[in-house]
mmCIF file of C-alpha atoms and ligand atoms in Angstrom:
data_model
loop_
_atom_site.group_PDB
_atom_site.id
_atom_site.type_symbol
_atom_site.label_atom_id
_atom_site.label_comp_id
_atom_site.label_asym_id
_atom_site.label_seq_id
_atom_site.Cartn_x
_atom_site.Cartn_y
_atom_site.Cartn_z
ATOM 1 C CA MET A 1 15.334 -8.081 -12.233
ATOM 2 C CA THR A 2 14.040 -6.678 -8.942
ATOM 3 C CA GLU A 3 16.516 -6.840 -6.059
ATOM 4 C CA ILE A 4 14.639 -8.401 -3.164
ATOM 5 C CA GLU A 5 15.716 -8.885 0.433
ATOM 6 C CA TRP A 6 13.689 -10.929 2.940
ATOM 7 C CA TRP A 7 13.665 -10.017 6.640
ATOM 8 C CA ASP A 8 12.170 -12.778 8.827
ATOM 9 C CA PHE A 9 11.019 -12.187 12.401
ATOM 10 C CA ASP A 10 10.101 -14.481 15.288
ATOM 11 C CA GLY A 11 6.854 -12.682 16.051
ATOM 12 C CA ALA A 12 4.496 -9.927 14.956
ATOM 13 C CA LYS A 13 5.668 -7.539 17.673
ATOM 14 C CA ASP A 14 9.313 -7.674 16.604
ATOM 15 C CA LEU A 15 8.307 -7.298 12.983
ATOM 16 C CA ALA A 16 6.122 -4.280 13.794
ATOM 17 C CA GLU A 17 8.897 -2.614 15.763
ATOM 18 C CA GLN A 18 11.401 -3.046 12.924
ATOM 19 C CA VAL A 19 9.008 -1.868 10.198
ATOM 20 C CA ALA A 20 7.884 1.122 12.279
ATOM 21 C CA GLY A 21 11.536 2.026 12.871
ATOM 22 C CA ASP A 22 12.286 1.849 9.150
ATOM 23 C CA ILE A 23 9.221 3.931 8.255
ATOM 24 C CA ALA A 24 10.142 6.517 10.888
ATOM 25 C CA PHE A 25 13.650 6.685 9.438
ATOM 26 C CA VAL A 26 12.308 7.318 5.919
ATOM 27 C CA ILE A 27 9.969 10.000 7.266
ATOM 28 C CA GLU A 28 12.764 11.805 9.146
ATOM 29 C CA SER A 29 15.090 11.633 6.137
ATOM 30 C CA ALA A 30 12.392 12.971 3.803
ATOM 31 C CA ILE A 31 11.564 15.846 6.147
ATOM 32 C CA GLU A 32 15.246 16.710 6.305
ATOM 33 C CA ALA A 33 15.692 16.417 2.531
ATOM 34 C CA HIS A 34 12.611 18.238 1.288
ATOM 35 C CA GLY A 35 10.602 19.509 4.223
ATOM 36 C CA GLY A 36 7.909 16.826 4.298
ATOM 37 C CA ALA A 37 7.270 13.116 3.849
ATOM 38 C CA ARG A 38 4.725 11.495 1.533
ATOM 39 C CA ILE A 39 4.087 7.853 2.214
ATOM 40 C CA ALA A 40 1.578 5.256 1.049
ATOM 41 C CA VAL A 41 0.604 2.548 3.498
ATOM 42 C CA PRO A 42 -1.655 -0.511 3.310
ATOM 43 C CA GLY A 43 -5.088 -1.157 4.709
ATOM 44 C CA GLY A 44 -6.381 -4.542 5.792
ATOM 45 C CA SER A 45 -5.566 -6.019 9.183
ATOM 46 C CA THR A 46 -1.804 -6.676 9.002
ATOM 47 C CA PRO A 47 -0.550 -3.126 9.645
ATOM 48 C CA ASP A 48 -2.341 -2.383 12.939
ATOM 49 C CA LEU A 49 0.596 -3.354 15.170
ATOM 50 C CA ILE A 50 2.958 -1.415 12.925
ATOM 51 C CA TYR A 51 0.796 1.695 13.156
ATOM 52 C CA LYS A 52 0.703 1.374 16.951
ATOM 53 C CA ALA A 53 4.495 1.119 17.050
ATOM 54 C CA LEU A 54 4.793 4.085 14.687
ATOM 55 C CA LEU A 55 2.639 6.242 16.964
ATOM 56 C CA ALA A 56 5.202 5.777 19.722
ATOM 57 C CA LYS A 57 7.966 7.312 17.560
ATOM 58 C CA ASP A 58 8.995 10.915 17.816
ATOM 59 C CA ILE A 59 7.775 12.133 14.420
ATOM 60 C CA ASP A 60 6.792 15.610 13.257
ATOM 61 C CA TRP A 61 3.420 14.369 11.998
ATOM 62 C CA GLU A 62 2.316 17.749 10.693
ATOM 63 C CA LYS A 63 4.909 17.325 7.965
ATOM 64 C CA VAL A 64 3.669 13.895 6.952
ATOM 65 C CA THR A 65 1.183 13.083 4.194
ATOM 66 C CA LEU A 66 -0.336 9.601 4.419
ATOM 67 C CA ILE A 67 -2.097 7.945 1.505
ATOM 68 C CA PRO A 68 -3.697 4.511 1.587
ATOM 69 C CA THR A 69 -2.188 2.300 -1.122
ATOM 70 C CA ASP A 70 -5.807 1.529 -2.018
ATOM 71 C CA ASP A 71 -9.282 1.829 -0.656
ATOM 72 C CA ARG A 72 -12.654 0.204 -0.764
ATOM 73 C CA LEU A 73 -15.583 2.164 -2.193
ATOM 74 C CA VAL A 74 -17.424 2.626 1.070
ATOM 75 C CA SER A 75 -18.239 5.737 3.055
ATOM 76 C CA LEU A 76 -15.285 7.355 4.766
ATOM 77 C CA ASP A 77 -16.415 6.332 8.241
ATOM 78 C CA ASP A 78 -17.142 2.700 7.310
ATOM 79 C CA PRO A 79 -15.119 0.122 9.311
ATOM 80 C CA SER A 80 -13.870 -1.314 5.977
ATOM 81 C CA SER A 81 -12.456 2.024 4.821
ATOM 82 C CA ASN A 82 -8.670 2.194 4.773
ATOM 83 C CA TYR A 83 -8.932 5.985 5.024
ATOM 84 C CA ALA A 84 -10.984 5.588 8.214
ATOM 85 C CA LYS A 85 -8.280 3.330 9.652
ATOM 86 C CA LEU A 86 -5.552 5.881 8.944
ATOM 87 C CA SER A 87 -7.694 8.672 10.401
ATOM 88 C CA ARG A 88 -8.265 6.639 13.560
ATOM 89 C CA PHE A 89 -4.571 6.014 14.031
ATOM 90 C CA PHE A 90 -2.968 9.225 12.806
ATOM 91 C CA GLY A 91 -5.678 11.886 12.468
ATOM 92 C CA ALA A 92 -5.189 13.280 15.970
ATOM 93 C CA LYS A 93 -1.436 13.574 15.356
ATOM 94 C CA GLY A 94 -2.012 16.217 12.668
ATOM 95 C CA ALA A 95 -0.818 14.172 9.697
ATOM 96 C CA GLU A 96 -2.435 15.030 6.371
ATOM 97 C CA ILE A 97 -4.418 11.995 5.239
ATOM 98 C CA ILE A 98 -5.517 11.866 1.632
ATOM 99 C CA SER A 99 -8.547 9.783 0.791
ATOM 100 C CA LEU A 100 -8.536 7.994 -2.545
ATOM 101 C CA VAL A 101 -12.321 7.826 -2.283
ATOM 102 C CA ASP A 102 -14.687 10.666 -3.037
ATOM 103 C CA GLU A 103 -17.999 9.712 -1.477
ATOM 104 C CA SER A 104 -19.884 11.206 -4.447
ATOM 105 C CA ALA A 105 -18.540 8.396 -6.660
ATOM 106 C CA ILE A 106 -19.027 5.332 -4.467
ATOM 107 C CA GLY A 107 -21.494 3.865 -6.997
ATOM 108 C CA ASP A 108 -19.242 4.440 -10.023
ATOM 109 C CA TYR A 109 -15.818 2.881 -9.580
ATOM 110 C CA LYS A 110 -14.330 4.235 -12.799
ATOM 111 C CA GLN A 111 -15.324 7.784 -11.872
ATOM 112 C CA ALA A 112 -14.010 7.135 -8.344
ATOM 113 C CA GLY A 113 -10.659 6.205 -9.884
ATOM 114 C CA ARG A 114 -10.585 9.426 -11.910
ATOM 115 C CA LEU A 115 -11.413 11.543 -8.849
ATOM 116 C CA GLY A 116 -8.789 9.740 -6.759
ATOM 117 C CA ASP A 117 -6.239 10.335 -9.492
ATOM 118 C CA ALA A 118 -7.111 14.054 -9.628
ATOM 119 C CA ARG A 119 -6.501 14.376 -5.876
ATOM 120 C CA LEU A 120 -3.129 12.710 -6.180
ATOM 121 C CA ALA A 121 -2.098 15.186 -8.861
ATOM 122 C CA LEU A 122 -2.109 17.860 -6.128
ATOM 123 C CA ILE A 123 0.861 16.413 -4.245
ATOM 124 C CA ASP A 124 4.538 16.178 -5.216
ATOM 125 C CA TRP A 125 5.759 12.885 -6.675
ATOM 126 C CA PRO A 126 7.434 10.447 -6.306
ATOM 127 C CA LEU A 127 6.402 9.152 -2.910
ATOM 128 C CA ASP A 128 9.137 8.748 -0.301
ATOM 129 C CA LEU A 129 7.858 5.333 0.701
ATOM 130 C CA VAL A 130 5.388 2.719 -0.422
ATOM 131 C CA CYS A 131 4.629 0.034 2.146
ATOM 132 C CA LEU A 132 2.536 -2.737 0.613
ATOM 133 C CA GLY A 133 0.478 -5.515 2.112
ATOM 134 C CA MET A 134 -0.623 -8.602 0.204
ATOM 135 C CA GLY A 135 -3.715 -10.782 0.367
ATOM 136 C CA ALA A 136 -3.401 -14.582 0.428
ATOM 137 C CA ASP A 137 -4.774 -14.490 -3.139
ATOM 138 C CA GLY A 138 -1.702 -12.504 -4.239
ATOM 139 C CA HIS A 139 -3.398 -9.127 -4.663
ATOM 140 C CA THR A 140 -1.494 -6.089 -3.502
ATOM 141 C CA ALA A 141 -2.865 -2.592 -2.905
ATOM 142 C CA SER A 142 -6.161 -3.192 -4.776
ATOM 143 C CA ILE A 143 -4.628 -4.599 -7.936
ATOM 144 C CA PHE A 144 -6.859 -7.597 -8.521
ATOM 145 C CA PRO A 145 -7.574 -9.952 -11.409
ATOM 146 C CA GLY A 146 -10.588 -8.736 -13.359
ATOM 147 C CA PRO A 147 -11.471 -6.227 -16.069
ATOM 148 C CA ASP A 148 -9.186 -3.515 -14.650
ATOM 149 C CA PHE A 149 -6.079 -5.646 -14.082
ATOM 150 C CA ASP A 150 -4.141 -4.400 -17.120
ATOM 151 C CA ASN A 151 -5.168 -0.814 -16.565
ATOM 152 C CA ALA A 152 -3.851 -0.883 -12.998
ATOM 153 C CA LEU A 153 -0.640 -2.656 -14.006
ATOM 154 C CA THR A 154 0.282 -1.254 -17.373
ATOM 155 C CA GLY A 155 -1.977 1.749 -17.966
ATOM 156 C CA PRO A 156 -0.585 5.197 -18.836
ATOM 157 C CA ARG A 157 2.392 6.019 -16.584
ATOM 158 C CA GLU A 158 0.994 9.409 -15.627
ATOM 159 C CA ARG A 159 -2.121 7.763 -14.139
ATOM 160 C CA ARG A 160 -1.638 7.368 -10.368
ATOM 161 C CA ALA A 161 -4.977 5.904 -9.304
ATOM 162 C CA VAL A 162 -7.623 3.863 -11.077
ATOM 163 C CA GLY A 163 -10.947 2.315 -10.202
ATOM 164 C CA VAL A 164 -11.019 -1.481 -9.932
ATOM 165 C CA ARG A 165 -13.773 -4.083 -9.866
ATOM 166 C CA PRO A 166 -12.172 -7.300 -8.552
ATOM 167 C CA ASP A 167 -13.283 -10.471 -10.337
ATOM 168 C CA PRO A 168 -13.752 -12.658 -8.407
ATOM 169 C CA MET A 169 -14.758 -10.351 -5.569
ATOM 170 C CA PRO A 170 -12.750 -11.102 -2.394
ATOM 171 C CA ALA A 171 -15.162 -12.739 0.068
ATOM 172 C CA ASN A 172 -13.892 -10.836 3.109
ATOM 173 C CA ALA A 173 -14.200 -7.359 1.534
ATOM 174 C CA PRO A 174 -16.452 -7.564 -1.547
ATOM 175 C CA TYR A 175 -16.164 -3.977 -2.755
ATOM 176 C CA ASP A 176 -15.163 -2.050 -5.819
ATOM 177 C CA ARG A 177 -11.902 -0.265 -5.105
ATOM 178 C CA VAL A 178 -9.593 2.575 -5.979
ATOM 179 C CA THR A 179 -5.927 1.644 -6.093
ATOM 180 C CA LEU A 180 -2.619 3.336 -6.691
ATOM 181 C CA THR A 181 -1.375 2.080 -10.047
ATOM 182 C CA ALA A 182 1.744 0.002 -10.542
ATOM 183 C CA ALA A 183 3.372 3.090 -12.081
ATOM 184 C CA ALA A 184 2.664 5.201 -8.976
ATOM 185 C CA LEU A 185 3.692 2.451 -6.550
ATOM 186 C CA SER A 186 6.870 1.483 -8.334
ATOM 187 C CA SER A 187 8.099 5.078 -8.679
ATOM 188 C CA ALA A 188 8.495 5.400 -4.889
ATOM 189 C CA ARG A 189 11.965 6.055 -3.477
ATOM 190 C CA THR A 190 11.630 3.209 -0.956
ATOM 191 C CA ILE A 191 9.461 0.110 -1.312
ATOM 192 C CA MET A 192 8.649 -2.488 1.307
ATOM 193 C CA ILE A 193 6.183 -5.349 1.618
ATOM 194 C CA VAL A 194 4.864 -6.627 4.937
ATOM 195 C CA ILE A 195 3.179 -10.024 5.169
ATOM 196 C CA THR A 196 2.511 -12.602 7.847
ATOM 197 C CA GLY A 197 1.832 -16.341 7.750
ATOM 198 C CA ASP A 198 3.189 -19.333 5.860
ATOM 199 C CA GLU A 199 0.492 -19.251 3.204
ATOM 200 C CA LYS A 200 1.264 -15.677 2.129
ATOM 201 C CA LYS A 201 4.992 -16.463 2.175
ATOM 202 C CA ARG A 202 4.494 -19.366 -0.230
ATOM 203 C CA VAL A 203 2.287 -17.267 -2.519
ATOM 204 C CA LEU A 204 4.840 -14.454 -2.590
ATOM 205 C CA GLU A 205 7.830 -16.749 -3.162
ATOM 206 C CA THR A 206 6.084 -18.422 -6.086
ATOM 207 C CA ALA A 207 4.972 -15.085 -7.541
ATOM 208 C CA ILE A 208 8.552 -13.805 -7.407
ATOM 209 C CA GLU A 209 9.841 -16.993 -9.026
ATOM 210 C CA ASP A 210 7.257 -16.748 -11.819
ATOM 211 C CA GLY A 211 8.201 -13.102 -12.442
ATOM 212 C CA PRO A 212 6.478 -11.436 -15.412
ATOM 213 C CA LEU A 213 4.592 -14.690 -16.104
ATOM 214 C CA SER A 214 3.005 -14.711 -12.666
ATOM 215 C CA SER A 215 -0.780 -14.785 -12.556
ATOM 216 C CA LYS A 216 -0.654 -12.921 -9.233
ATOM 217 C CA PRO A 217 -0.819 -9.121 -9.071
ATOM 218 C CA ILE A 218 2.133 -8.999 -6.662
ATOM 219 C CA GLY A 219 4.307 -11.044 -9.043
ATOM 220 C CA ARG A 220 3.477 -8.840 -12.018
ATOM 221 C CA LEU A 221 4.113 -5.681 -10.000
ATOM 222 C CA LEU A 222 7.461 -6.853 -8.645
ATOM 223 C CA ALA A 223 8.633 -8.039 -12.051
ATOM 224 C CA ASP A 224 8.590 -4.430 -13.234
ATOM 225 C CA ILE A 225 10.079 -2.643 -10.222
ATOM 226 C CA GLU A 226 13.601 -1.263 -10.469
ATOM 227 C CA THR A 227 13.950 -0.052 -6.861
ATOM 228 C CA PRO A 228 15.212 -2.689 -4.368
ATOM 229 C CA VAL A 229 12.354 -4.146 -2.311
ATOM 230 C CA ASP A 230 12.507 -5.247 1.350
ATOM 231 C CA ILE A 231 10.054 -7.935 2.402
ATOM 232 C CA PHE A 232 9.221 -8.250 6.100
ATOM 233 C CA TRP A 233 7.670 -11.512 7.239
ATOM 234 C CA CYS A 234 6.756 -13.393 10.387
ATOM 235 C CA ALA A 235 4.817 -16.622 10.835
ATOM 236 C CA ASP A 236 1.826 -15.220 12.743
HETATM 237 O O1 LIG B 301 -7.966 -5.496 0.727
HETATM 238 C C1 LIG B 301 -6.844 -5.302 1.131
HETATM 239 O O2 LIG B 301 -6.047 -6.374 1.409
HETATM 240 C C2 LIG B 301 -4.631 -6.277 1.500
HETATM 241 C C3 LIG B 301 -4.187 -7.369 2.477
HETATM 242 O O3 LIG B 301 -4.878 -7.197 3.699
HETATM 243 P P1 LIG B 301 -4.625 -8.131 4.982
HETATM 244 O O4 LIG B 301 -5.813 -7.892 5.880
HETATM 245 O O5 LIG B 301 -4.535 -9.543 4.485
HETATM 246 O O6 LIG B 301 -3.360 -7.656 5.588
HETATM 247 C C4 LIG B 301 -4.172 -4.897 1.941
HETATM 248 O O7 LIG B 301 -2.783 -4.793 1.801
HETATM 249 C C5 LIG B 301 -4.900 -3.823 1.132
HETATM 250 O O8 LIG B 301 -4.431 -2.539 1.460
HETATM 251 C C6 LIG B 301 -6.365 -3.952 1.468
HETATM 252 O O9 LIG B 301 -7.173 -2.929 0.946
#
């Protein structure tokens, strides 16, 4: 059973400071241990404060590779692109940012998944850190209910990214996606989840309780993870 520790904070600023400090620590340790750090971080709106706090840290960004945990199949400068977000925050710092999306495959999500996977084969694995977000519907990265659910969760272990068509489509970001697979996410040396709000907390608690029987992507993912997981939460 996954070992899970919850860290609750009074506000989003305190949470961001703590998470940024922990990420910076993992990055420094990885650079010291093997000359570079490879970390996967979420898109969506929750991480913005964390990324701001991270920018204030003294980090040798040229030795850092950043990968979105997932991305929407939109052009790389679209406001909904997780790659675009990472580029905006960290591009000027000299970090290497790997896009899961090849613009040539935006109209073909399965092909986009294959191309994303091929890119990921060019870096060393496992990742030093996976920081996950979670939607209020219980999706994490872009592992969603739908025709690609099993493939993302229990597909071949050597597959690191797959294309996903959420069903139902999330109303706030109705796009096909490319996501890191459960195998790629759960192989990371350090795993954390960052969520805010009471609703997400309830969803996550129930998903953890339900374990392998959970209908939520986050519950199914966590049920199969052997690395301890830290969950960071605040109410707003
Ligand atoms: O679509 C996505 O949603 C989740 C959660 O986003 P949030 O805005 O509710 O924080 C995010 O973790 C994922 O990376 C993103 O692509």
